[in-house]
mmCIF file of C-alpha atoms in Angstrom:
data_model
loop_
_atom_site.group_PDB
_atom_site.id
_atom_site.type_symbol
_atom_site.label_atom_id
_atom_site.label_comp_id
_atom_site.label_asym_id
_atom_site.label_seq_id
_atom_site.Cartn_x
_atom_site.Cartn_y
_atom_site.Cartn_z
ATOM 1 C CA UNK A 616 0.000 0.000 0.000
ATOM 2 C CA UNK A 617 1.305 3.459 -0.844
ATOM 3 C CA UNK A 618 2.045 6.006 1.843
ATOM 4 C CA UNK A 619 -0.964 8.261 2.274
ATOM 5 C CA UNK A 620 -3.290 5.897 0.318
ATOM 6 C CA UNK A 621 -6.595 5.118 1.974
ATOM 7 C CA UNK A 622 -8.190 1.768 1.132
ATOM 8 C CA UNK A 623 -11.846 0.881 1.360
ATOM 9 C CA UNK A 624 -13.503 -2.090 2.979
ATOM 10 C CA UNK A 625 -16.200 -4.196 1.311
ATOM 11 C CA UNK A 626 -19.811 -3.334 2.077
ATOM 12 C CA UNK A 627 -21.306 -5.459 4.848
ATOM 13 C CA UNK A 628 -25.039 -6.307 4.754
ATOM 14 C CA UNK A 629 -27.099 -4.114 7.108
ATOM 15 C CA UNK A 630 -28.886 -7.011 8.818
ATOM 16 C CA UNK A 631 -27.923 -10.524 9.760
ATOM 17 C CA UNK A 632 -27.640 -13.061 6.953
ATOM 18 C CA UNK A 633 -28.761 -16.459 8.177
ATOM 19 C CA UNK A 634 -27.753 -19.748 6.560
ATOM 20 C CA UNK A 635 -30.679 -20.733 4.370
ATOM 21 C CA UNK A 636 -31.902 -17.197 3.718
ATOM 22 C CA UNK A 637 -31.364 -17.621 -0.001
ATOM 23 C CA UNK A 638 -33.291 -15.388 -2.364
ATOM 24 C CA UNK A 639 -32.340 -17.387 -5.437
ATOM 25 C CA UNK A 640 -33.734 -20.889 -5.944
ATOM 26 C CA UNK A 641 -31.521 -23.772 -4.856
ATOM 27 C CA UNK A 642 -31.262 -27.528 -5.219
ATOM 28 C CA UNK A 643 -30.506 -29.594 -2.124
ATOM 29 C CA UNK A 644 -27.903 -32.175 -3.119
ATOM 30 C CA UNK A 645 -27.890 -35.237 -0.849
ATOM 31 C CA UNK A 646 -24.513 -36.743 0.004
ATOM 32 C CA UNK A 647 -25.755 -40.361 0.141
ATOM 33 C CA UNK A 648 -26.270 -41.203 -3.539
ATOM 34 C CA UNK A 649 -26.147 -37.974 -5.485
ATOM 35 C CA UNK A 650 -29.854 -37.204 -5.350
ATOM 36 C CA UNK A 651 -31.472 -33.794 -5.257
ATOM 37 C CA UNK A 652 -34.463 -33.418 -2.937
ATOM 38 C CA UNK A 653 -37.683 -32.919 -4.906
ATOM 39 C CA UNK A 654 -41.276 -32.119 -3.955
ATOM 40 C CA UNK A 655 -43.829 -33.383 -6.475
ATOM 41 C CA UNK A 656 -47.238 -31.865 -7.198
ATOM 42 C CA UNK A 657 -49.068 -34.675 -5.377
ATOM 43 C CA UNK A 658 -47.067 -33.998 -2.196
ATOM 44 C CA UNK A 659 -44.580 -36.859 -2.628
ATOM 45 C CA UNK A 660 -41.040 -36.092 -1.449
ATOM 46 C CA UNK A 661 -38.152 -38.048 -2.963
ATOM 47 C CA UNK A 662 -34.740 -37.716 -4.546
ATOM 48 C CA UNK A 663 -33.848 -37.368 -8.202
ATOM 49 C CA UNK A 664 -30.522 -37.680 -9.993
ATOM 50 C CA UNK A 665 -31.815 -35.562 -12.882
ATOM 51 C CA UNK A 666 -29.902 -32.267 -12.696
ATOM 52 C CA UNK A 667 -32.660 -30.491 -14.643
ATOM 53 C CA UNK A 668 -35.711 -31.792 -12.748
ATOM 54 C CA UNK A 669 -37.962 -28.747 -12.133
ATOM 55 C CA UNK A 670 -39.488 -30.309 -8.996
ATOM 56 C CA UNK A 671 -36.026 -30.192 -7.368
ATOM 57 C CA UNK A 672 -35.892 -26.391 -7.533
ATOM 58 C CA UNK A 673 -36.460 -25.187 -3.986
ATOM 59 C CA UNK A 674 -36.751 -21.903 -2.115
ATOM 60 C CA UNK A 675 -35.177 -21.889 1.351
ATOM 61 C CA UNK A 676 -36.463 -19.102 3.556
ATOM 62 C CA UNK A 677 -35.126 -18.210 6.992
ATOM 63 C CA UNK A 678 -37.995 -17.507 9.373
ATOM 64 C CA UNK A 679 -35.797 -16.895 12.417
ATOM 65 C CA UNK A 680 -32.218 -17.639 13.425
ATOM 66 C CA UNK A 681 -31.368 -21.215 12.393
ATOM 67 C CA UNK A 682 -34.910 -22.129 11.289
ATOM 68 C CA UNK A 683 -35.982 -22.384 7.643
ATOM 69 C CA UNK A 684 -38.902 -23.393 5.482
ATOM 70 C CA UNK A 685 -38.277 -25.253 2.220
ATOM 71 C CA UNK A 686 -40.725 -24.668 -0.624
ATOM 72 C CA UNK A 687 -40.864 -26.544 -3.913
ATOM 73 C CA UNK A 688 -41.316 -23.847 -6.543
ATOM 74 C CA UNK A 689 -42.796 -26.091 -9.241
ATOM 75 C CA UNK A 690 -45.194 -27.943 -6.929
ATOM 76 C CA UNK A 691 -45.901 -24.851 -4.811
ATOM 77 C CA UNK A 692 -45.739 -27.017 -1.678
ATOM 78 C CA UNK A 693 -43.765 -26.764 1.543
ATOM 79 C CA UNK A 694 -41.571 -29.574 2.821
ATOM 80 C CA UNK A 695 -43.108 -30.994 6.003
ATOM 81 C CA UNK A 696 -42.617 -33.927 8.375
ATOM 82 C CA UNK A 697 -45.646 -35.781 9.772
ATOM 83 C CA UNK A 698 -46.129 -37.129 13.299
ATOM 84 C CA UNK A 699 -44.902 -40.525 11.999
ATOM 85 C CA UNK A 700 -41.759 -38.898 10.597
ATOM 86 C CA UNK A 701 -42.768 -39.127 6.926
ATOM 87 C CA UNK A 702 -41.778 -36.301 4.585
ATOM 88 C CA UNK A 703 -44.521 -34.741 2.483
ATOM 89 C CA UNK A 704 -45.322 -31.589 0.558
ATOM 90 C CA UNK A 705 -47.885 -29.452 2.398
ATOM 91 C CA UNK A 706 -50.118 -27.135 0.360
ATOM 92 C CA UNK A 707 -50.072 -24.505 3.114
ATOM 93 C CA UNK A 708 -47.435 -23.795 5.708
ATOM 94 C CA UNK A 709 -48.051 -25.399 9.103
ATOM 95 C CA UNK A 710 -46.084 -26.274 12.254
ATOM 96 C CA UNK A 711 -44.605 -29.361 10.532
ATOM 97 C CA UNK A 712 -42.887 -27.168 7.895
ATOM 98 C CA UNK A 713 -40.135 -25.642 10.047
ATOM 99 C CA UNK A 714 -36.660 -27.153 10.059
ATOM 100 C CA UNK A 715 -33.575 -26.358 12.112
ATOM 101 C CA UNK A 716 -30.724 -25.863 9.658
ATOM 102 C CA UNK A 717 -27.246 -26.750 10.919
ATOM 103 C CA UNK A 718 -23.992 -26.357 9.016
ATOM 104 C CA UNK A 719 -21.992 -29.457 9.957
ATOM 105 C CA UNK A 720 -18.204 -29.760 10.279
ATOM 106 C CA UNK A 721 -18.032 -31.338 6.798
ATOM 107 C CA UNK A 722 -19.728 -28.217 5.312
ATOM 108 C CA UNK A 723 -22.954 -30.072 4.522
ATOM 109 C CA UNK A 724 -26.218 -28.843 6.033
ATOM 110 C CA UNK A 725 -28.709 -30.902 8.012
ATOM 111 C CA UNK A 726 -32.407 -30.125 8.451
ATOM 112 C CA UNK A 727 -33.975 -31.350 11.687
ATOM 113 C CA UNK A 728 -37.733 -31.061 12.185
ATOM 114 C CA UNK A 729 -38.316 -28.223 14.642
ATOM 115 C CA UNK A 730 -41.585 -29.758 15.845
ATOM 116 C CA UNK A 731 -39.921 -33.117 16.526
ATOM 117 C CA UNK A 732 -36.499 -31.765 17.538
ATOM 118 C CA UNK A 733 -36.601 -33.689 20.832
ATOM 119 C CA UNK A 734 -36.627 -36.895 18.764
ATOM 120 C CA UNK A 735 -33.916 -35.600 16.393
ATOM 121 C CA UNK A 736 -35.772 -36.423 13.193
ATOM 122 C CA UNK A 737 -33.919 -35.226 10.096
ATOM 123 C CA UNK A 738 -34.784 -34.752 6.441
ATOM 124 C CA UNK A 739 -33.114 -37.629 4.601
ATOM 125 C CA UNK A 740 -32.979 -39.372 1.222
ATOM 126 C CA UNK A 741 -32.118 -43.080 0.916
ATOM 127 C CA UNK A 742 -29.732 -44.375 -1.757
ATOM 128 C CA UNK A 743 -32.802 -45.576 -3.675
ATOM 129 C CA UNK A 744 -34.071 -41.993 -3.881
ATOM 130 C CA UNK A 745 -36.967 -42.579 -1.485
ATOM 131 C CA UNK A 746 -37.491 -40.271 1.472
ATOM 132 C CA UNK A 747 -36.056 -41.675 4.689
ATOM 133 C CA UNK A 748 -38.481 -41.656 7.649
ATOM 134 C CA UNK A 749 -37.450 -39.332 10.481
ATOM 135 C CA UNK A 750 -37.210 -42.094 13.132
ATOM 136 C CA UNK A 751 -34.637 -43.900 10.937
ATOM 137 C CA UNK A 752 -32.353 -40.849 10.619
ATOM 138 C CA UNK A 753 -29.358 -39.719 12.663
ATOM 139 C CA UNK A 754 -27.111 -36.678 12.418
ATOM 140 C CA UNK A 755 -23.997 -38.514 11.155
ATOM 141 C CA UNK A 756 -25.707 -40.380 8.299
ATOM 142 C CA UNK A 757 -24.837 -39.422 4.729
ATOM 143 C CA UNK A 758 -28.568 -39.561 3.921
ATOM 144 C CA UNK A 759 -29.209 -36.420 6.005
ATOM 145 C CA UNK A 760 -26.309 -34.315 4.669
ATOM 146 C CA UNK A 761 -27.339 -31.778 2.041
ATOM 147 C CA UNK A 762 -25.440 -29.230 0.018
ATOM 148 C CA UNK A 763 -27.461 -26.216 -1.189
ATOM 149 C CA UNK A 764 -26.510 -25.705 -4.840
ATOM 150 C CA UNK A 765 -27.440 -22.807 -7.106
ATOM 151 C CA UNK A 766 -29.794 -23.529 -9.994
ATOM 152 C CA UNK A 767 -27.967 -23.305 -13.323
#
């Protein structure tokens, strides 16, 4: 730096930026078998290996610190977890649609049902591409590790 030269710092956002507060659509890439989480029009939640599947385009929205909703843009449904731990696409947002987003040490994100947080039920995709029931999930499983990826 030259003597007498004043540098500038980059602009910092005015408010807090939470993980998951993406404005642009994302795909959630699952570590287990290379699937992207998708929400179909009939409410089915599964994984797809098709990079261009429109039902895998999702909107993650932070509702408060560490808590997000996940909406399928094509299906216009919210990701939800039932009392049995089954994933489904809800037409309207309800108390089963909130997920605690955690950035893990391996830089993947996990999504634990806020309503069933005491039971530690996570969003997960099996190697077959089927949704994994919450009671069968655990934090360290590859099936519950997701990487938010920008839509190309």
